[in-house]
Amino acid sequence: MGQNILITGAAGYIGGSIVADFISRTAGPIKAANISAAVRSEEQSQSLSKLGVNVVKVDLSDETAVMEVIVSNKIDIVIHTASSMDSRLASHLIKGLGRNREISGKETYFIHSSVTTLFAPEVGWEDGEVRDTDPLFEKEKEMGDQNPVRKTNLLVVELAQTLGVTSINIALPFVYGRGSGQWKKLSANIPAHIRSGIAHKVVYKFDKDGNPPTAHISDLVALYGLLTERILQGTPIPSGKDGYYFAIAHTVGWWEIMDGLAKALYARGLVEEPKTPFWPSDEVAADYLGFPRMFLRAMGTTSGQLVPVNAYRLGWQPKWDKERFLKNIDDEVQAVLDLDKTKVKTTVFDSLLSGEK
Ligand SMILES: NC(=O)c1ccc[n+]([C@@H]2O[C@H](COP(=O)([O-])OP(=O)(O)OC[C@H]3O[C@@H](n4cnc5c(N)ncnc54)[C@H](OP(=O)(O)O)[C@@H]3O)[C@@H](O)[C@H]2O)c1
């Protein structure tokens, strides 16, 4: 009998793209599994139902509802993309998997989606170069849980271990490219710069350059697929305290990106000059981009010296590199122009932004 996989955030950019990929498989272990897609609204539910996938409408902050979904659908694997920073959601899902493990005696798995910027100096990481094979859990534990994303990382490892659930933590860099999901198809970072550029007729850059890690959405989805296949095949993989995977395909300079966007928007007559002046202030940047202030510098100036090891050991082979990204940067502009018409935008920072008001 096939195993049962629940993908949360299935109406989102990343979760939606994973669902699209998994249900398009024509052979292999993922094809044999039963895929359920968790969404939050009735509109999203109706939209995803057209794909022929089992859609469950659930607010993941409702512990009882989450338990019911996981137990009644006999979920073995949760791929959680709905929130890196609300630890309650991860807690409810892991508790559900713990219950299923008790009931069936079968292994259950929680694949969490976190953020690479946690390992950048702007977010308090002072240890310089970091590999995903380093003792990251122990270091995060020492740093404490004031950051909501780190707090969630710690909870995932500790609660999963207590309940006998196998946990995996995919740390995501900024992700670019048009998503293939049914609902949201745009990421957060680059589209925000494009919208700001169009609205104010200029592409700004921060006064400090950086060389951030990144990945194209299709490469990221391939990594989720690879990890899921390994689990379904019963192949032992790093997990729990050792289960961090930096999903980094390549790096690219922030100023190179902004210069590329300015040129692409200028060629379309959407900005006044193909130049990139500095942001007048961080306040203006946060306001125009709609980024939470606590993550603004991390989202616009950071480099981080992150070395991905675990994903490549699994056999991950990203197809996008820096040259391909910069050469096709106009595709990012086209995606925003096409998809903003749908009015469906990321809600990923909503809780932090409402806390700042
Ligand atoms: N995109 C990136 O470049 C990037 C980079 C690093 C890390 N990440 C992390 O990856 C995760 C996914 O990112 P994304 O870009 O795919 O975000 P997204 O497009 O906003 O998708 C998140 C989805 O989760 C749903 N959701 C949120 N809270 C929920 C709840 N309580 N119950 C049920 N569903 C809920 C949202 O529903 P609604 O549509 O109803 O709001 C949304 O559809 C986030 O945690 C983000 O921090 C993303």
GROMACS .gro file of C-alpha atoms in nm, residues 1-344:
model
  344
    1MET     CA    1   0.000   0.000   0.000
    2GLY     CA    2   0.134   0.347  -0.091
    3GLN     CA    3   0.236   0.586   0.181
    4ASN     CA    4   0.041   0.901   0.259
    5ILE     CA    5   0.202   1.242   0.220
    6LEU     CA    6   0.053   1.572   0.336
    7ILE     CA    7   0.191   1.893   0.185
    8THR     CA    8   0.107   2.206   0.386
    9GLY     CA    9   0.103   2.554   0.230
   10ALA     CA   10  -0.020   2.380  -0.085
   11ALA     CA   11  -0.175   2.703  -0.213
   12GLY     CA   12   0.160   2.878  -0.158
   13TYR     CA   13   0.452   2.940  -0.390
   14ILE     CA   14   0.673   2.657  -0.266
   15GLY     CA   15   0.411   2.410  -0.142
   16GLY     CA   16   0.205   2.458  -0.460
   17SER     CA   17   0.507   2.390  -0.679
   18ILE     CA   18   0.585   2.073  -0.482
   19VAL     CA   19   0.225   1.952  -0.524
   20ALA     CA   20   0.239   2.021  -0.899
   21ASP     CA   21   0.562   1.826  -0.933
   22PHE     CA   22   0.452   1.531  -0.719
   23ILE     CA   23   0.121   1.480  -0.897
   24SER     CA   24   0.288   1.502  -1.238
   25ARG     CA   25   0.507   1.199  -1.168
   26THR     CA   26   0.433   0.908  -1.397
   27ALA     CA   27   0.656   0.652  -1.228
   28GLY     CA   28   0.864   0.600  -0.916
   29PRO     CA   29   0.794   0.598  -0.543
   30ILE     CA   30   0.617   0.937  -0.534
   31LYS     CA   31   0.373   0.821  -0.803
   32ALA     CA   32   0.284   0.527  -0.578
   33ALA     CA   33   0.219   0.753  -0.276
   34ASN     CA   34  -0.111   0.925  -0.193
   35ILE     CA   35  -0.074   1.302  -0.195
   36SER     CA   36  -0.290   1.531   0.019
   37ALA     CA   37  -0.270   1.908  -0.017
   38ALA     CA   38  -0.348   2.129   0.285
   39VAL     CA   39  -0.489   2.476   0.211
   40ARG     CA   40  -0.655   2.743   0.421
   41SER     CA   41  -0.951   2.884   0.227
   42GLU     CA   42  -1.250   2.750   0.035
   43GLU     CA   43  -1.139   2.935  -0.279
   44GLN     CA   44  -0.798   2.766  -0.264
   45SER     CA   45  -0.960   2.432  -0.197
   46GLN     CA   46  -1.180   2.459  -0.506
   47SER     CA   47  -0.887   2.570  -0.719
   48LEU     CA   48  -0.661   2.281  -0.614
   49SER     CA   49  -0.941   2.025  -0.635
   50LYS     CA   50  -0.929   2.068  -1.013
   51LEU     CA   51  -0.592   1.889  -1.004
   52GLY     CA   52  -0.754   1.570  -0.883
   53VAL     CA   53  -0.548   1.577  -0.562
   54ASN     CA   54  -0.697   1.510  -0.217
   55VAL     CA   55  -0.740   1.864  -0.081
   56VAL     CA   56  -0.790   1.926   0.290
   57LYS     CA   57  -0.900   2.266   0.413
   58VAL     CA   58  -0.752   2.322   0.756
   59ASP     CA   59  -0.625   2.612   0.963
   60LEU     CA   60  -0.298   2.469   1.093
   61SER     CA   61  -0.321   2.682   1.408
   62ASP     CA   62  -0.618   2.465   1.514
   63GLU     CA   63  -0.455   2.172   1.694
   64THR     CA   64  -0.765   1.953   1.707
   65ALA     CA   65  -0.837   2.001   1.337
   66VAL     CA   66  -0.478   1.920   1.243
   67MET     CA   67  -0.482   1.601   1.453
   68GLU     CA   68  -0.805   1.494   1.283
   69VAL     CA   69  -0.660   1.553   0.933
   70ILE     CA   70  -0.339   1.362   1.004
   71VAL     CA   71  -0.503   1.068   1.178
   72SER     CA   72  -0.800   1.028   0.943
   73ASN     CA   73  -0.577   1.045   0.634
   74LYS     CA   74  -0.319   0.812   0.796
   75ILE     CA   75  -0.041   1.056   0.708
   76ASP     CA   76   0.313   0.914   0.724
   77ILE     CA   77   0.506   1.213   0.585
   78VAL     CA   78   0.433   1.582   0.628
   79ILE     CA   79   0.609   1.831   0.401
   80HIS     CA   80   0.554   2.158   0.586
   81THR     CA   81   0.587   2.478   0.383
   82ALA     CA   82   0.313   2.686   0.547
   83SER     CA   83   0.535   2.863   0.800
   84SER     CA   84   0.897   2.869   0.906
   85MET     CA   85   0.819   3.102   1.193
   86ASP     CA   86   0.494   2.997   1.364
   87SER     CA   87   0.611   2.713   1.587
   88ARG     CA   88   0.253   2.621   1.678
   89LEU     CA   89   0.184   2.491   1.329
   90ALA     CA   90   0.489   2.263   1.332
   91SER     CA   91   0.400   2.148   1.682
   92HIS     CA   92   0.045   2.047   1.583
   93LEU     CA   93   0.164   1.858   1.278
   94ILE     CA   94   0.439   1.672   1.465
   95LYS     CA   95   0.192   1.575   1.739
   96GLY     CA   96  -0.036   1.432   1.469
   97LEU     CA   97   0.251   1.230   1.324
   98GLY     CA   98   0.343   1.112   1.673
   99ARG     CA   99  -0.013   0.984   1.719
  100ASN     CA  100  -0.003   0.798   1.387
  101ARG     CA  101   0.325   0.638   1.486
  102GLU     CA  102   0.164   0.516   1.807
  103ILE     CA  103  -0.139   0.382   1.621
  104SER     CA  104   0.039   0.204   1.332
  105GLY     CA  105   0.390   0.149   1.470
  106LYS     CA  106   0.521   0.281   1.136
  107GLU     CA  107   0.791   0.546   1.101
  108THR     CA  108   0.658   0.898   1.041
  109TYR     CA  109   0.850   1.193   0.897
  110PHE     CA  110   0.829   1.569   0.929
  111ILE     CA  111   1.006   1.773   0.660
  112HIS     CA  112   1.029   2.132   0.780
  113SER     CA  113   1.103   2.437   0.561
  114SER     CA  114   1.324   2.696   0.731
  115VAL     CA  115   1.549   2.982   0.629
  116THR     CA  116   1.923   3.006   0.552
  117THR     CA  117   1.945   3.367   0.675
  118LEU     CA  118   1.943   3.230   1.032
  119PHE     CA  119   2.308   3.148   0.962
  120ALA     CA  120   2.400   3.502   0.852
  121PRO     CA  121   2.565   3.766   1.073
  122GLU     CA  122   2.263   3.999   1.031
  123VAL     CA  123   2.059   3.747   1.229
  124GLY     CA  124   2.321   3.692   1.497
  125TRP     CA  125   2.532   3.413   1.346
  126GLU     CA  126   2.888   3.495   1.448
  127ASP     CA  127   3.064   3.169   1.367
  128GLY     CA  128   3.157   3.251   1.005
  129GLU     CA  129   3.156   2.964   0.756
  130VAL     CA  130   2.892   2.705   0.834
  131ARG     CA  131   2.820   2.364   0.681
  132ASP     CA  132   2.488   2.189   0.715
  133THR     CA  133   2.686   1.894   0.853
  134ASP     CA  134   2.812   2.106   1.147
  135PRO     CA  135   2.642   2.059   1.488
  136LEU     CA  136   2.381   2.323   1.401
  137PHE     CA  137   2.117   2.215   1.648
  138GLU     CA  138   2.358   2.253   1.939
  139LYS     CA  139   2.470   2.596   1.812
  140GLU     CA  140   2.112   2.712   1.761
  141LYS     CA  141   2.027   2.593   2.110
  142GLU     CA  142   2.311   2.804   2.253
  143MET     CA  143   2.178   3.109   2.065
  144GLY     CA  144   1.834   3.078   2.225
  145ASP     CA  145   1.490   3.111   2.079
  146GLN     CA  146   1.422   3.486   2.050
  147ASN     CA  147   1.407   3.458   1.672
  148PRO     CA  148   1.075   3.293   1.579
  149VAL     CA  149   1.232   3.093   1.295
  150ARG     CA  150   1.508   2.959   1.519
  151LYS     CA  151   1.253   2.885   1.790
  152THR     CA  152   1.062   2.675   1.536
  153ASN     CA  153   1.380   2.495   1.423
  154LEU     CA  154   1.453   2.397   1.784
  155LEU     CA  155   1.097   2.287   1.851
  156VAL     CA  156   1.094   2.068   1.541
  157VAL     CA  157   1.401   1.870   1.647
  158GLU     CA  158   1.307   1.841   2.014
  159LEU     CA  159   0.937   1.761   1.980
  160ALA     CA  160   0.993   1.517   1.696
  161GLN     CA  161   1.258   1.336   1.897
  162THR     CA  162   1.028   1.316   2.201
  163LEU     CA  163   0.742   1.172   1.994
  164GLY     CA  164   0.956   0.936   1.784
  165VAL     CA  165   0.898   1.128   1.462
  166THR     CA  166   1.190   1.160   1.218
  167SER     CA  167   1.253   1.527   1.140
  168ILE     CA  168   1.433   1.694   0.852
  169ASN     CA  169   1.499   2.067   0.819
  170ILE     CA  170   1.541   2.218   0.473
  171ALA     CA  171   1.692   2.566   0.511
  172LEU     CA  172   1.577   2.775   0.216
  173PRO     CA  173   1.772   3.062   0.065
  174PHE     CA  174   1.580   3.327  -0.128
  175VAL     CA  175   1.400   3.141  -0.404
  176TYR     CA  176   1.336   3.283  -0.751
  177GLY     CA  177   1.149   3.180  -1.065
  178ARG     CA  178   0.785   3.134  -1.157
  179GLY     CA  179   0.618   2.873  -0.941
  180SER     CA  180   0.418   2.592  -1.095
  181GLY     CA  181   0.148   2.572  -0.828
  182GLN     CA  182  -0.222   2.626  -0.876
  183TRP     CA  183  -0.256   2.937  -0.659
  184LYS     CA  184   0.045   3.155  -0.566
  185LYS     CA  185   0.321   3.141  -0.826
  186LEU     CA  186   0.544   3.424  -0.705
  187SER     CA  187   0.812   3.433  -0.439
  188ALA     CA  188   0.859   3.714  -0.190
  189ASN     CA  189   1.197   3.882  -0.238
  190ILE     CA  190   1.265   3.959  -0.606
  191PRO     CA  191   0.898   4.035  -0.688
  192ALA     CA  192   0.896   4.295  -0.407
  193HIS     CA  193   1.193   4.477  -0.567
  194ILE     CA  194   1.021   4.463  -0.906
  195ARG     CA  195   0.694   4.603  -0.766
  196SER     CA  196   0.878   4.878  -0.581
  197GLY     CA  197   1.077   4.960  -0.897
  198ILE     CA  198   0.761   4.990  -1.106
  199ALA     CA  199   0.571   5.188  -0.841
  200HIS     CA  200   0.852   5.440  -0.779
  201LYS     CA  201   1.014   5.429  -1.125
  202VAL     CA  202   1.354   5.341  -0.977
  203VAL     CA  203   1.529   5.026  -0.855
  204TYR     CA  204   1.709   5.095  -0.529
  205LYS     CA  205   1.986   4.887  -0.376
  206PHE     CA  206   2.118   4.872  -0.020
  207ASP     CA  207   2.440   5.056   0.069
  208LYS     CA  208   2.608   4.722   0.142
  209ASP     CA  209   2.650   4.451  -0.120
  210GLY     CA  210   2.637   4.081  -0.041
  211ASN     CA  211   2.653   3.748  -0.214
  212PRO     CA  212   2.346   3.560  -0.092
  213PRO     CA  213   2.270   3.193  -0.147
  214THR     CA  214   1.975   3.118  -0.371
  215ALA     CA  215   1.793   2.852  -0.573
  216HIS     CA  216   1.546   2.840  -0.860
  217ILE     CA  217   1.205   2.707  -0.759
  218SER     CA  218   1.237   2.407  -0.994
  219ASP     CA  219   1.567   2.305  -0.834
  220LEU     CA  220   1.422   2.347  -0.488
  221VAL     CA  221   1.124   2.131  -0.576
  222ALA     CA  222   1.363   1.867  -0.709
  223LEU     CA  223   1.534   1.859  -0.368
  224TYR     CA  224   1.204   1.804  -0.185
  225GLY     CA  225   1.134   1.525  -0.436
  226LEU     CA  226   1.471   1.362  -0.380
  227LEU     CA  227   1.434   1.367  -0.001
  228THR     CA  228   1.082   1.229  -0.023
  229GLU     CA  229   1.195   0.950  -0.256
  230ARG     CA  230   1.475   0.851  -0.019
  231ILE     CA  231   1.225   0.833   0.268
  232LEU     CA  232   0.978   0.630   0.064
  233GLN     CA  233   1.256   0.392  -0.042
  234GLY     CA  234   1.364   0.349   0.321
  235THR     CA  235   1.715   0.484   0.253
  236PRO     CA  236   1.877   0.613   0.575
  237ILE     CA  237   1.940   0.989   0.550
  238PRO     CA  238   2.063   1.250   0.799
  239SER     CA  239   1.775   1.351   1.026
  240GLY     CA  240   1.689   1.499   1.366
  241LYS     CA  241   1.978   1.701   1.511
  242ASP     CA  242   2.185   1.609   1.204
  243GLY     CA  243   1.902   1.663   0.957
  244TYR     CA  244   1.975   2.012   0.823
  245TYR     CA  245   1.985   2.056   0.444
  246PHE     CA  246   2.097   2.390   0.298
  247ALA     CA  247   1.900   2.413  -0.028
  248ILE     CA  248   2.162   2.630  -0.196
  249ALA     CA  249   2.216   2.597  -0.570
  250HIS     CA  250   2.443   2.901  -0.613
  251THR     CA  251   2.515   3.252  -0.492
  252VAL     CA  252   2.468   3.583  -0.673
  253GLY     CA  253   2.549   3.943  -0.580
  254TRP     CA  254   2.266   4.164  -0.454
  255TRP     CA  255   2.395   4.455  -0.663
  256GLU     CA  256   2.418   4.230  -0.971
  257ILE     CA  257   2.052   4.139  -0.922
  258MET     CA  258   1.943   4.500  -0.873
  259ASP     CA  259   2.144   4.616  -1.176
  260GLY     CA  260   1.986   4.338  -1.383
  261LEU     CA  261   1.637   4.434  -1.268
  262ALA     CA  262   1.700   4.804  -1.337
  263LYS     CA  263   1.814   4.724  -1.691
  264ALA     CA  264   1.521   4.488  -1.757
  265LEU     CA  265   1.267   4.741  -1.625
  266TYR     CA  266   1.432   5.027  -1.817
  267ALA     CA  267   1.417   4.826  -2.140
  268ARG     CA  268   1.042   4.799  -2.082
  269GLY     CA  269   1.010   5.171  -2.007
  270LEU     CA  270   0.909   5.099  -1.647
  271VAL     CA  271   1.187   5.290  -1.466
  272GLU     CA  272   1.340   5.624  -1.555
  273GLU     CA  273   1.704   5.514  -1.559
  274PRO     CA  274   1.892   5.183  -1.575
  275LYS     CA  275   2.075   5.285  -1.257
  276THR     CA  276   2.047   5.169  -0.897
  277PRO     CA  277   2.083   5.442  -0.634
  278PHE     CA  278   2.103   5.351  -0.263
  279TRP     CA  279   1.783   5.331  -0.061
  280PRO     CA  280   1.724   5.670   0.108
  281SER     CA  281   1.687   5.484   0.442
  282ASP     CA  282   1.603   5.141   0.582
  283GLU     CA  283   1.260   5.274   0.678
  284VAL     CA  284   1.182   5.364   0.316
  285ALA     CA  285   1.315   5.025   0.200
  286ALA     CA  286   1.101   4.833   0.450
  287ASP     CA  287   0.800   5.041   0.355
  288TYR     CA  288   0.839   5.009  -0.024
  289LEU     CA  289   0.932   4.640  -0.015
  290GLY     CA  290   0.685   4.535   0.254
  291PHE     CA  291   0.955   4.344   0.444
  292PRO     CA  292   0.958   4.310   0.824
  293ARG     CA  293   1.221   4.540   0.975
  294MET     CA  294   1.378   4.259   1.178
  295PHE     CA  295   1.467   4.075   0.856
  296LEU     CA  296   1.523   4.375   0.624
  297ARG     CA  297   1.907   4.379   0.620
  298ALA     CA  298   1.915   3.999   0.619
  299MET     CA  299   1.688   3.999   0.314
  300GLY     CA  300   1.882   4.265   0.126
  301THR     CA  301   2.248   4.278   0.223
  302THR     CA  302   2.343   3.942   0.362
  303SER     CA  303   2.594   3.696   0.226
  304GLY     CA  304   2.644   3.427   0.485
  305GLN     CA  305   2.916   3.171   0.432
  306LEU     CA  306   2.697   2.865   0.400
  307VAL     CA  307   2.831   2.544   0.255
  308PRO     CA  308   2.565   2.293   0.147
  309VAL     CA  309   2.678   1.933   0.186
  310ASN     CA  310   2.383   1.709   0.269
  311ALA     CA  311   2.167   1.782  -0.036
  312TYR     CA  312   2.455   1.713  -0.275
  313ARG     CA  313   2.538   1.389  -0.094
  314LEU     CA  314   2.181   1.280  -0.170
  315GLY     CA  315   2.250   1.344  -0.538
  316TRP     CA  316   2.088   1.687  -0.581
  317GLN     CA  317   2.191   1.844  -0.913
  318PRO     CA  318   2.053   2.197  -0.953
  319LYS     CA  319   2.011   2.309  -1.313
  320TRP     CA  320   2.015   2.685  -1.251
  321ASP     CA  321   2.334   2.878  -1.179
  322LYS     CA  322   2.419   3.246  -1.143
  323GLU     CA  323   2.475   3.303  -1.516
  324ARG     CA  324   2.144   3.144  -1.612
  325PHE     CA  325   1.958   3.346  -1.348
  326LEU     CA  326   2.107   3.681  -1.452
  327LYS     CA  327   2.064   3.606  -1.823
  328ASN     CA  328   1.695   3.534  -1.769
  329ILE     CA  329   1.623   3.805  -1.513
  330ASP     CA  330   1.361   3.963  -1.739
  331ASP     CA  331   1.153   3.647  -1.681
  332GLU     CA  332   1.119   3.760  -1.318
  333VAL     CA  333   0.974   4.092  -1.437
  334GLN     CA  334   0.739   3.919  -1.680
  335ALA     CA  335   0.616   3.685  -1.405
  336VAL     CA  336   0.525   3.979  -1.179
  337LEU     CA  337   0.349   4.161  -1.464
  338ASP     CA  338   0.153   3.847  -1.552
  339LEU     CA  339   0.071   3.724  -1.205
  340ASP     CA  340   0.007   4.039  -1.003
  341LYS     CA  341  -0.315   4.066  -1.204
  342THR     CA  342  -0.443   3.768  -1.003
  343LYS     CA  343  -0.404   3.973  -0.679
  344VAL     CA  344  -0.272   3.660  -0.507
   0.00000   0.00000   0.00000
